[in-house]
PDB file of C-alpha atoms in Angstrom:
ATOM      1  CA  MET K   1    -155.446 188.903 -88.589  1.00 46.00           C
ATOM      2  CA  ASP K   2    -156.020 187.864 -84.609  1.00 50.00           C
ATOM      3  CA  ASP K   3    -153.616 185.429 -83.311  1.00 51.00           C
ATOM      4  CA  HIS K   4    -155.612 182.846 -83.305  1.00 57.00           C
ATOM      5  CA  ARG K   5    -155.249 182.767 -86.694  1.00 61.00           C
ATOM      6  CA  LYS K   6    -151.481 182.640 -87.086  1.00 66.00           C
ATOM      7  CA  VAL K   7    -149.600 179.910 -86.845  1.00 71.00           C
ATOM      8  CA  TYR K   8    -145.961 179.138 -86.325  1.00 75.00           C
ATOM      9  CA  ILE K   9    -143.268 178.505 -88.954  1.00 80.00           C
ATOM     10  CA  LEU K  10    -139.905 175.784 -87.633  1.00 84.00           C
ATOM     11  CA  PRO K  11    -143.342 173.598 -86.095  1.00 85.00           C
ATOM     12  CA  ASN K  12    -145.408 173.681 -88.724  1.00 87.00           C
ATOM     13  CA  LEU K  13    -142.574 173.450 -91.626  1.00 90.00           C
ATOM     14  CA  MET K  14    -141.033 169.928 -89.796  1.00 91.00           C
ATOM     15  CA  THR K  15    -144.836 169.236 -89.670  1.00 92.00           C
ATOM     16  CA  ALA K  16    -145.389 169.920 -93.225  1.00 94.00           C
ATOM     17  CA  GLY K  17    -141.994 167.890 -94.086  1.00 95.00           C
ATOM     18  CA  ASN K  18    -144.149 164.537 -92.870  1.00 96.00           C
ATOM     19  CA  LEU K  19    -146.718 165.298 -94.071  1.00 96.00           C
ATOM     20  CA  ILE K  20    -144.812 165.190 -97.894  1.00 97.00           C
ATOM     21  CA  CYS K  21    -142.817 162.221 -96.468  1.00 96.00           C
ATOM     22  CA  GLY K  22    -146.023 160.380 -96.281  1.00 96.00           C
ATOM     23  CA  PHE K  23    -147.353 161.900-100.022  1.00 97.00           C
ATOM     24  CA  MET K  24    -143.761 160.918-101.083  1.00 97.00           C
ATOM     25  CA  ALA K  25    -143.960 157.329 -99.537  1.00 96.00           C
ATOM     26  CA  VAL K  26    -147.096 156.416-100.577  1.00 96.00           C
ATOM     27  CA  LEU K  27    -146.245 157.706-104.784  1.00 95.00           C
ATOM     28  CA  GLN K  28    -143.848 155.360-104.377  1.00 95.00           C
ATOM     29  CA  ILE K  29    -145.947 152.762-103.146  1.00 93.00           C
ATOM     30  CA  PHE K  30    -147.790 152.442-106.159  1.00 92.00           C
ATOM     31  CA  GLU K  31    -144.320 152.945-108.518  1.00 91.00           C
ATOM     32  CA  GLY K  32    -143.372 149.709-106.975  1.00 89.00           C
ATOM     33  CA  THR K  33    -146.779 148.183-107.713  1.00 87.00           C
ATOM     34  CA  MET K  34    -146.320 148.605-111.125  1.00 87.00           C
ATOM     35  CA  LEU K  35    -142.909 147.693-111.708  1.00 85.00           C
ATOM     36  CA  ARG K  36    -143.830 144.124-109.761  1.00 77.00           C
ATOM     37  CA  ARG K  37    -147.511 143.311-111.610  1.00 78.00           C
ATOM     38  CA  TYR K  38    -145.287 144.723-115.551  1.00 75.00           C
ATOM     39  CA  VAL K  39    -142.066 144.349-115.190  1.00 76.00           C
ATOM     40  CA  GLY K  40    -141.234 141.279-112.204  1.00 67.00           C
ATOM     41  CA  GLU K  41    -138.107 143.439-110.815  1.00 70.00           C
ATOM     42  CA  GLU K  42    -136.862 146.651-109.483  1.00 74.00           C
ATOM     43  CA  TRP K  43    -139.821 146.980-107.705  1.00 76.00           C
ATOM     44  CA  HIS K  44    -138.337 146.183-103.978  1.00 79.00           C
ATOM     45  CA  VAL K  45    -135.882 149.170-104.312  1.00 87.00           C
ATOM     46  CA  HIS K  46    -139.151 151.576-104.629  1.00 89.00           C
ATOM     47  CA  TYR K  47    -140.595 149.718-101.392  1.00 89.00           C
ATOM     48  CA  GLU K  48    -137.278 150.325 -99.753  1.00 90.00           C
ATOM     49  CA  TYR K  49    -138.249 153.881-100.856  1.00 93.00           C
ATOM     50  CA  SER K  50    -141.306 154.198 -99.076  1.00 94.00           C
ATOM     51  CA  LEU K  51    -140.579 153.186 -96.121  1.00 93.00           C
ATOM     52  CA  TYR K  52    -137.413 155.112 -96.117  1.00 94.00           C
ATOM     53  CA  PHE K  53    -140.611 158.269 -95.908  1.00 96.00           C
ATOM     54  CA  ILE K  54    -142.638 157.294 -94.144  1.00 95.00           C
ATOM     55  CA  LEU K  55    -138.983 157.124 -91.047  1.00 93.00           C
ATOM     56  CA  LEU K  56    -137.946 160.281 -92.130  1.00 94.00           C
ATOM     57  CA  ALA K  57    -141.349 161.183 -90.691  1.00 95.00           C
ATOM     58  CA  CYS K  58    -141.478 159.838 -88.033  1.00 93.00           C
ATOM     59  CA  VAL K  59    -137.351 161.901 -87.222  1.00 92.00           C
ATOM     60  CA  PHE K  60    -140.051 165.291 -88.590  1.00 93.00           C
ATOM     61  CA  ASP K  61    -142.915 164.370 -85.987  1.00 91.00           C
ATOM     62  CA  LEU K  62    -140.418 163.769 -83.003  1.00 87.00           C
ATOM     63  CA  LEU K  63    -138.653 167.742 -84.109  1.00 87.00           C
ATOM     64  CA  ASP K  64    -142.236 169.697 -84.413  1.00 84.00           C
ATOM     65  CA  GLY K  65    -143.358 169.059 -81.005  1.00 76.00           C
ATOM     66  CA  ARG K  66    -139.966 169.320 -79.559  1.00 75.00           C
ATOM     67  CA  MET K  67    -139.805 171.925 -81.159  1.00 77.00           C
ATOM     68  CA  ALA K  68    -143.009 173.582 -80.186  1.00 70.00           C
ATOM     69  CA  ARG K  69    -142.570 172.803 -76.758  1.00 69.00           C
ATOM     70  CA  MET K  70    -139.314 174.364 -76.659  1.00 68.00           C
ATOM     71  CA  SER K  71    -140.673 177.688 -78.391  1.00 65.00           C
ATOM     72  CA  GLY K  72    -143.599 177.725 -75.914  1.00 64.00           C
ATOM     73  CA  HIS K  73    -145.681 177.682 -79.394  1.00 63.00           C
ATOM     74  CA  MET K  74    -148.091 175.044 -78.727  1.00 72.00           C
ATOM     75  CA  THR K  75    -151.308 175.960 -80.168  1.00 78.00           C
ATOM     76  CA  PRO K  76    -154.727 174.137 -81.282  1.00 81.00           C
ATOM     77  CA  PHE K  77    -154.146 174.751 -85.072  1.00 84.00           C
ATOM     78  CA  GLY K  78    -150.188 172.860 -84.580  1.00 84.00           C
ATOM     79  CA  ARG K  79    -152.034 169.803 -83.011  1.00 85.00           C
ATOM     80  CA  GLU K  80    -154.712 169.521 -85.390  1.00 89.00           C
ATOM     81  CA  PHE K  81    -152.551 170.220 -88.145  1.00 91.00           C
ATOM     82  CA  ASP K  82    -150.206 167.435 -86.799  1.00 91.00           C
ATOM     83  CA  SER K  83    -152.901 164.842 -86.619  1.00 92.00           C
ATOM     84  CA  LEU K  84    -153.978 165.737 -90.401  1.00 94.00           C
ATOM     85  CA  ALA K  85    -149.991 164.961 -91.430  1.00 95.00           C
ATOM     86  CA  ASP K  86    -150.188 161.775 -88.990  1.00 95.00           C
ATOM     87  CA  ILE K  87    -152.485 160.053 -90.531  1.00 96.00           C
ATOM     88  CA  VAL K  88    -150.650 159.881 -94.169  1.00 96.00           C
ATOM     89  CA  SER K  89    -147.302 159.653 -92.953  1.00 96.00           C
ATOM     90  CA  PHE K  90    -148.387 156.795 -90.507  1.00 96.00           C
ATOM     91  CA  GLY K  91    -151.850 155.658 -91.815  1.00 95.00           C
ATOM     92  CA  VAL K  92    -152.485 155.931 -95.129  1.00 95.00           C
ATOM     93  CA  ALA K  93    -148.884 154.908 -96.181  1.00 95.00           C
ATOM     94  CA  PRO K  94    -148.360 151.680 -94.087  1.00 94.00           C
ATOM     95  CA  ALA K  95    -151.378 150.274 -94.190  1.00 94.00           C
ATOM     96  CA  LEU K  96    -150.648 150.501 -98.322  1.00 93.00           C
ATOM     97  CA  LEU K  97    -147.491 149.466 -98.084  1.00 91.00           C
ATOM     98  CA  LEU K  98    -148.272 146.749 -96.697  1.00 91.00           C
ATOM     99  CA  PHE K  99    -151.170 145.545 -98.796  1.00 90.00           C
ATOM    100  CA  ASN K 100    -149.715 146.384-101.811  1.00 87.00           C
ATOM    101  CA  ILE K 101    -146.549 144.364-100.291  1.00 82.00           C
ATOM    102  CA  VAL K 102    -148.805 141.040 -98.077  1.00 83.00           C
ATOM    103  CA  LEU K 103    -151.935 141.501 -97.586  1.00 85.00           C
ATOM    104  CA  TYR K 104    -153.395 141.268-100.836  1.00 83.00           C
ATOM    105  CA  GLU K 105    -151.677 137.243-100.568  1.00 81.00           C
ATOM    106  CA  LEU K 106    -154.900 136.517 -98.250  1.00 83.00           C
ATOM    107  CA  PRO K 107    -157.111 134.399 -98.875  1.00 81.00           C
ATOM    108  CA  ASP K 108    -160.949 136.023 -98.724  1.00 77.00           C
ATOM    109  CA  ARG K 109    -160.020 140.440 -98.509  1.00 85.00           C
ATOM    110  CA  LEU K 110    -159.276 139.652 -94.540  1.00 89.00           C
ATOM    111  CA  GLY K 111    -156.051 141.542 -96.223  1.00 89.00           C
ATOM    112  CA  TRP K 112    -158.761 144.430 -97.195  1.00 91.00           C
ATOM    113  CA  VAL K 113    -160.578 144.113 -93.498  1.00 93.00           C
ATOM    114  CA  ILE K 114    -156.430 143.961 -91.585  1.00 93.00           C
ATOM    115  CA  GLY K 115    -155.417 146.947 -93.522  1.00 92.00           C
ATOM    116  CA  GLY K 116    -158.709 148.892 -93.436  1.00 93.00           C
ATOM    117  CA  LEU K 117    -158.564 148.605 -89.348  1.00 94.00           C
ATOM    118  CA  TYR K 118    -154.863 149.536 -88.870  1.00 95.00           C
ATOM    119  CA  LEU K 119    -156.107 152.870 -90.587  1.00 94.00           C
ATOM    120  CA  VAL K 120    -159.423 152.841 -88.934  1.00 94.00           C
ATOM    121  CA  CYS K 121    -157.755 152.457 -85.533  1.00 94.00           C
ATOM    122  CA  GLY K 122    -155.079 154.586 -86.692  1.00 93.00           C
ATOM    123  CA  ALA K 123    -157.398 157.594 -86.836  1.00 94.00           C
ATOM    124  CA  MET K 124    -159.382 157.030 -83.945  1.00 92.00           C
ATOM    125  CA  ARG K 125    -155.754 157.402 -82.021  1.00 92.00           C
ATOM    126  CA  LEU K 126    -155.014 160.318 -83.540  1.00 92.00           C
ATOM    127  CA  ALA K 127    -158.908 161.783 -82.262  1.00 92.00           C
ATOM    128  CA  ARG K 128    -158.921 160.307 -79.205  1.00 90.00           C
ATOM    129  CA  PHE K 129    -155.388 162.026 -78.769  1.00 88.00           C
ATOM    130  CA  ASN K 130    -157.062 165.126 -79.675  1.00 88.00           C
ATOM    131  CA  VAL K 131    -159.637 165.622 -77.969  1.00 88.00           C
ATOM    132  CA  THR K 132    -157.558 164.908 -74.317  1.00 85.00           C
ATOM    133  CA  ALA K 133    -154.725 167.306 -75.448  1.00 80.00           C
ATOM    134  CA  ALA K 134    -157.741 170.232 -75.614  1.00 81.00           C
ATOM    135  CA  GLU K 135    -159.084 168.773 -72.169  1.00 84.00           C
ATOM    136  CA  LEU K 136    -155.947 168.540 -70.212  1.00 76.00           C
ATOM    137  CA  GLU K 137    -154.747 172.029 -71.613  1.00 75.00           C
ATOM    138  CA  ARG K 138    -158.487 173.035 -70.166  1.00 80.00           C
ATOM    139  CA  LYS K 139    -157.262 171.884 -66.578  1.00 76.00           C
ATOM    140  CA  GLY K 140    -153.422 172.903 -67.330  1.00 71.00           C
ATOM    141  CA  VAL K 141    -152.204 169.979 -66.697  1.00 67.00           C
ATOM    142  CA  HIS K 142    -148.615 168.440 -67.608  1.00 68.00           C
ATOM    143  CA  LYS K 143    -148.575 164.586 -69.189  1.00 70.00           C
ATOM    144  CA  ASN K 144    -144.702 163.080 -69.697  1.00 70.00           C
ATOM    145  CA  ASP K 145    -147.422 159.516 -71.329  1.00 78.00           C
ATOM    146  CA  PHE K 146    -149.225 158.237 -73.958  1.00 83.00           C
ATOM    147  CA  GLU K 147    -152.700 155.713 -72.271  1.00 85.00           C
ATOM    148  CA  GLY K 148    -151.681 153.532 -76.103  1.00 88.00           C
ATOM    149  CA  LEU K 149    -148.913 153.055 -78.460  1.00 92.00           C
ATOM    150  CA  PRO K 150    -148.650 156.021 -80.191  1.00 93.00           C
ATOM    151  CA  ILE K 151    -149.009 156.176 -84.611  1.00 94.00           C
ATOM    152  CA  PRO K 152    -145.675 156.973 -85.702  1.00 93.00           C
ATOM    153  CA  ALA K 153    -143.656 154.396 -82.713  1.00 93.00           C
ATOM    154  CA  ALA K 154    -146.382 152.146 -84.901  1.00 95.00           C
ATOM    155  CA  ALA K 155    -145.766 152.529 -87.775  1.00 95.00           C
ATOM    156  CA  GLY K 156    -141.878 152.201 -87.382  1.00 94.00           C
ATOM    157  CA  LEU K 157    -142.190 148.964 -86.250  1.00 94.00           C
ATOM    158  CA  ILE K 158    -143.714 148.091 -89.492  1.00 93.00           C
ATOM    159  CA  ALA K 159    -141.720 149.918 -91.575  1.00 92.00           C
ATOM    160  CA  SER K 160    -138.650 148.909 -90.280  1.00 92.00           C
ATOM    161  CA  ILE K 161    -139.185 145.343 -90.078  1.00 91.00           C
ATOM    162  CA  THR K 162    -140.665 145.223 -93.698  1.00 89.00           C
ATOM    163  CA  LEU K 163    -137.390 146.644 -94.256  1.00 87.00           C
ATOM    164  CA  THR K 164    -135.404 144.622 -92.798  1.00 87.00           C
ATOM    165  CA  LEU K 165    -137.522 141.515 -94.733  1.00 85.00           C
ATOM    166  CA  LEU K 166    -136.934 143.191 -98.022  1.00 80.00           C
ATOM    167  CA  THR K 167    -133.037 143.109 -97.549  1.00 79.00           C
ATOM    168  CA  LEU K 168    -132.917 140.489 -96.693  1.00 79.00           C
ATOM    169  CA  TYR K 169    -135.693 138.893 -99.612  1.00 73.00           C
ATOM    170  CA  GLN K 170    -133.810 141.926-101.888  1.00 68.00           C
ATOM    171  CA  ASN K 171    -134.094 139.203-104.700  1.00 63.00           C
ATOM    172  CA  GLU K 172    -136.755 137.075-104.232  1.00 65.00           C
ATOM    173  CA  GLN K 173    -141.000 138.061-105.248  1.00 61.00           C
ATOM    174  CA  SER K 174    -142.045 136.955-102.892  1.00 65.00           C
ATOM    175  CA  ILE K 175    -141.164 136.843 -98.205  1.00 71.00           C
ATOM    176  CA  GLY K 176    -142.721 133.678 -98.165  1.00 72.00           C
ATOM    177  CA  TYR K 177    -144.470 132.911 -94.457  1.00 77.00           C
ATOM    178  CA  TRP K 178    -143.281 136.339 -92.566  1.00 81.00           C
ATOM    179  CA  LYS K 179    -146.049 137.588 -94.642  1.00 80.00           C
ATOM    180  CA  TYR K 180    -148.947 136.466 -92.010  1.00 86.00           C
ATOM    181  CA  VAL K 181    -146.012 137.387 -89.599  1.00 88.00           C
ATOM    182  CA  LEU K 182    -147.066 140.949 -90.926  1.00 89.00           C
ATOM    183  CA  ALA K 183    -150.274 140.903 -91.142  1.00 91.00           C
ATOM    184  CA  GLY K 184    -150.508 139.531 -87.029  1.00 92.00           C
ATOM    185  CA  LEU K 185    -147.933 142.339 -86.021  1.00 93.00           C
ATOM    186  CA  MET K 186    -151.212 144.908 -87.947  1.00 93.00           C
ATOM    187  CA  VAL K 187    -153.376 143.795 -86.758  1.00 94.00           C
ATOM    188  CA  VAL K 188    -151.001 143.968 -82.805  1.00 94.00           C
ATOM    189  CA  MET K 189    -150.369 147.407 -83.518  1.00 95.00           C
ATOM    190  CA  SER K 190    -154.524 148.537 -84.327  1.00 94.00           C
ATOM    191  CA  LEU K 191    -155.390 146.743 -80.891  1.00 93.00           C
ATOM    192  CA  MET K 192    -152.024 148.410 -78.944  1.00 93.00           C
ATOM    193  CA  MET K 193    -152.860 152.160 -80.557  1.00 92.00           C
ATOM    194  CA  PHE K 194    -156.041 151.876 -78.464  1.00 84.00           C
ATOM    195  CA  SER K 195    -154.724 150.325 -76.119  1.00 87.00           C
ATOM    196  CA  GLU K 196    -154.291 151.320 -71.849  1.00 86.00           C
ATOM    197  CA  VAL K 197    -150.472 150.781 -72.189  1.00 89.00           C
ATOM    198  CA  ARG K 198    -149.476 153.779 -71.169  1.00 88.00           C
ATOM    199  CA  TYR K 199    -146.361 154.653 -72.515  1.00 88.00           C
ATOM    200  CA  PRO K 200    -143.330 157.283 -72.506  1.00 83.00           C
ATOM    201  CA  SER K 201    -142.795 160.505 -74.760  1.00 77.00           C
ATOM    202  CA  PHE K 202    -139.386 161.960 -74.361  1.00 68.00           C
ATOM    203  CA  LYS K 203    -140.412 165.256 -72.898  1.00 61.00           C
ATOM    204  CA  GLY K 204    -138.137 164.305 -69.898  1.00 55.00           C
ATOM    205  CA  LEU K 205    -135.025 164.449 -71.767  1.00 57.00           C
ATOM    206  CA  ASN K 206    -134.072 168.111 -73.131  1.00 55.00           C
ATOM    207  CA  LEU K 207    -131.017 170.364 -74.178  1.00 53.00           C
ATOM    208  CA  LYS K 208    -130.852 170.334 -69.487  1.00 56.00           C
ATOM    209  CA  THR K 209    -130.628 167.106 -69.168  1.00 57.00           C
ATOM    210  CA  LYS K 210    -126.640 165.848 -68.132  1.00 58.00           C
ATOM    211  CA  ARG K 211    -125.106 163.388 -67.287  1.00 61.00           C
ATOM    212  CA  THR K 212    -121.191 162.125 -66.544  1.00 66.00           C
ATOM    213  CA  ILE K 213    -118.446 161.686 -69.320  1.00 69.00           C
ATOM    214  CA  PRO K 214    -117.992 158.178 -68.862  1.00 72.00           C
ATOM    215  CA  ARG K 215    -122.799 158.096 -69.329  1.00 68.00           C
ATOM    216  CA  PHE K 216    -122.362 160.571 -72.478  1.00 66.00           C
ATOM    217  CA  LEU K 217    -119.491 157.996 -74.218  1.00 77.00           C
ATOM    218  CA  VAL K 218    -121.623 155.340 -74.138  1.00 76.00           C
ATOM    219  CA  ILE K 219    -124.438 157.886 -75.440  1.00 70.00           C
ATOM    220  CA  VAL K 220    -122.266 158.504 -77.928  1.00 79.00           C
ATOM    221  CA  LEU K 221    -121.133 155.233 -79.186  1.00 81.00           C
ATOM    222  CA  THR K 222    -124.130 153.379 -79.152  1.00 75.00           C
ATOM    223  CA  LEU K 223    -125.362 156.332 -81.478  1.00 77.00           C
ATOM    224  CA  GLY K 224    -122.475 155.584 -83.671  1.00 82.00           C
ATOM    225  CA  VAL K 225    -123.733 151.546 -82.883  1.00 78.00           C
ATOM    226  CA  ILE K 226    -127.165 152.056 -84.256  1.00 73.00           C
ATOM    227  CA  GLY K 227    -126.190 154.649 -87.116  1.00 76.00           C
ATOM    228  CA  TYR K 228    -123.815 151.789 -88.778  1.00 74.00           C
ATOM    229  CA  PHE K 229    -126.892 149.147 -88.635  1.00 75.00           C
ATOM    230  CA  TRP K 230    -129.586 151.418 -89.098  1.00 72.00           C
ATOM    231  CA  ARG K 231    -131.173 148.685 -91.111  1.00 75.00           C
ATOM    232  CA  TYR K 232    -131.173 146.498 -88.477  1.00 81.00           C
ATOM    233  CA  SER K 233    -131.328 148.500 -85.202  1.00 86.00           C
ATOM    234  CA  LEU K 234    -133.908 150.384 -85.338  1.00 88.00           C
ATOM    235  CA  THR K 235    -135.876 147.349 -85.521  1.00 90.00           C
ATOM    236  CA  VAL K 236    -134.918 147.276 -82.696  1.00 89.00           C
ATOM    237  CA  ILE K 237    -135.360 149.840 -81.131  1.00 89.00           C
ATOM    238  CA  PHE K 238    -139.423 150.242 -81.515  1.00 92.00           C
ATOM    239  CA  THR K 239    -139.072 146.908 -80.826  1.00 92.00           C
ATOM    240  CA  SER K 240    -138.226 147.931 -77.995  1.00 90.00           C
ATOM    241  CA  TYR K 241    -140.451 151.015 -77.310  1.00 90.00           C
ATOM    242  CA  LEU K 242    -143.051 148.535 -77.481  1.00 92.00           C
ATOM    243  CA  ILE K 243    -142.382 146.404 -75.491  1.00 92.00           C
ATOM    244  CA  TYR K 244    -141.262 148.605 -72.752  1.00 88.00           C
ATOM    245  CA  GLY K 245    -144.997 149.652 -72.137  1.00 87.00           C
ATOM    246  CA  PHE K 246    -145.658 146.036 -70.697  1.00 89.00           C
ATOM    247  CA  VAL K 247    -142.970 146.521 -68.168  1.00 86.00           C
ATOM    248  CA  ARG K 248    -142.471 149.793 -67.783  1.00 82.00           C
ATOM    249  CA  PRO K 249    -145.338 149.652 -64.449  1.00 78.00           C
ATOM    250  CA  ARG K 250    -142.770 146.989 -62.950  1.00 79.00           C
ATOM    251  CA  ILE K 251    -140.120 149.465 -62.969  1.00 74.00           C
ATOM    252  CA  THR K 252    -139.172 151.622 -60.556  1.00 64.00           C
ATOM    253  CA  LYS K 253    -139.178 155.112 -60.788  1.00 66.00           C
ATOM    254  CA  ARG K 254    -135.370 155.324 -60.017  1.00 64.00           C
ATOM    255  CA  TRP K 255    -133.750 153.206 -62.453  1.00 62.00           C
ATOM    256  CA  ARG K 256    -136.029 154.388 -65.422  1.00 62.00           C
ATOM    257  CA  PRO K 257    -135.227 156.182 -69.005  1.00 60.00           C
ATOM    258  CA  ASP K 258    -133.686 159.770 -68.931  1.00 58.00           C
ATOM    259  CA  PHE K 259    -136.642 160.519 -71.415  1.00 56.00           C
ATOM    260  CA  ASP K 260    -139.521 158.825 -68.554  1.00 62.00           C
ATOM    261  CA  ASP K 261    -140.607 161.342 -66.775  1.00 55.00           C
ATOM    262  CA  GLU K 262    -143.988 161.106 -65.541  1.00 49.00           C
ATOM    263  CA  GLU K 263    -143.719 164.200 -63.471  1.00 47.00           C
ATOM    264  CA  GLU K 264    -147.447 166.419 -63.969  1.00 44.00           C
ATOM    265  CA  ASN K 265    -147.614 170.565 -63.910  1.00 41.00           C
ATOM    266  CA  GLY K 266    -149.207 173.088 -65.239  1.00 36.00           C
ATOM    267  CA  GLU K 267    -147.990 173.019 -68.459  1.00 36.00           C
ATOM    268  CA  SER K 268    -150.040 172.627 -71.932  1.00 36.00           C
ATOM    269  CA  HIS K 269    -149.884 169.412 -73.344  1.00 37.00           C
ATOM    270  CA  VAL K 270    -148.155 168.493 -76.478  1.00 39.00           C
ATOM    271  CA  ALA K 271    -149.003 170.365 -79.855  1.00 40.00           C
TER     272      ALA K 271
END
């Protein structure tokens, strides 16, 4: 068998995990919708499960790219497989979830338009990324940032904010006027995915990154706080990443975080 017909196991297993999480999220959305319509209780639990699966898909998506880069197994197959998984986990699942929670209540089928806009922009964002990555690979250029908000970050922000609202309104049948905030957020995410705002890709953070013991302890403490308050801290993290793209050009390279490295070299782009 030719080498180009082979696939590397570990990175693609992570991508498969991403895809399965997206599929499970969709199943939980259908289950929650049926309970909400015909039973009227316990529906929010399944919507929460779908949000967990979307967030878990973000973890798998981060791991597959990291494994591919660390092992040097970055292939066109991996890039295409990753995008197909992303459109399910970070495109279809969030759009379907928000439609069933809030968008269906909007007048004149506006919710259909917003959900469809998000899905189309997400698919076009992935297509643009693949085209750009292939072009950079041919040129032997490596970049450590993304043009436009990555679709996992967009889905993560939507999922984390929705999870926070469901936690606060778990005994209610509706999240009140927050539904308009979520609808507006989905429109903003649609536009940001296709914007020219540049975001770091975390490629500058690897196993060779070194820091002093006090800074290491601060990092451990921060991760502990994030883990303990994860239902709310995830919203802060994804919101901070969104805002960072706007303030990034105004921050000198010296003061940027470890993961924000814009240096270019002759390596290939992400798988």
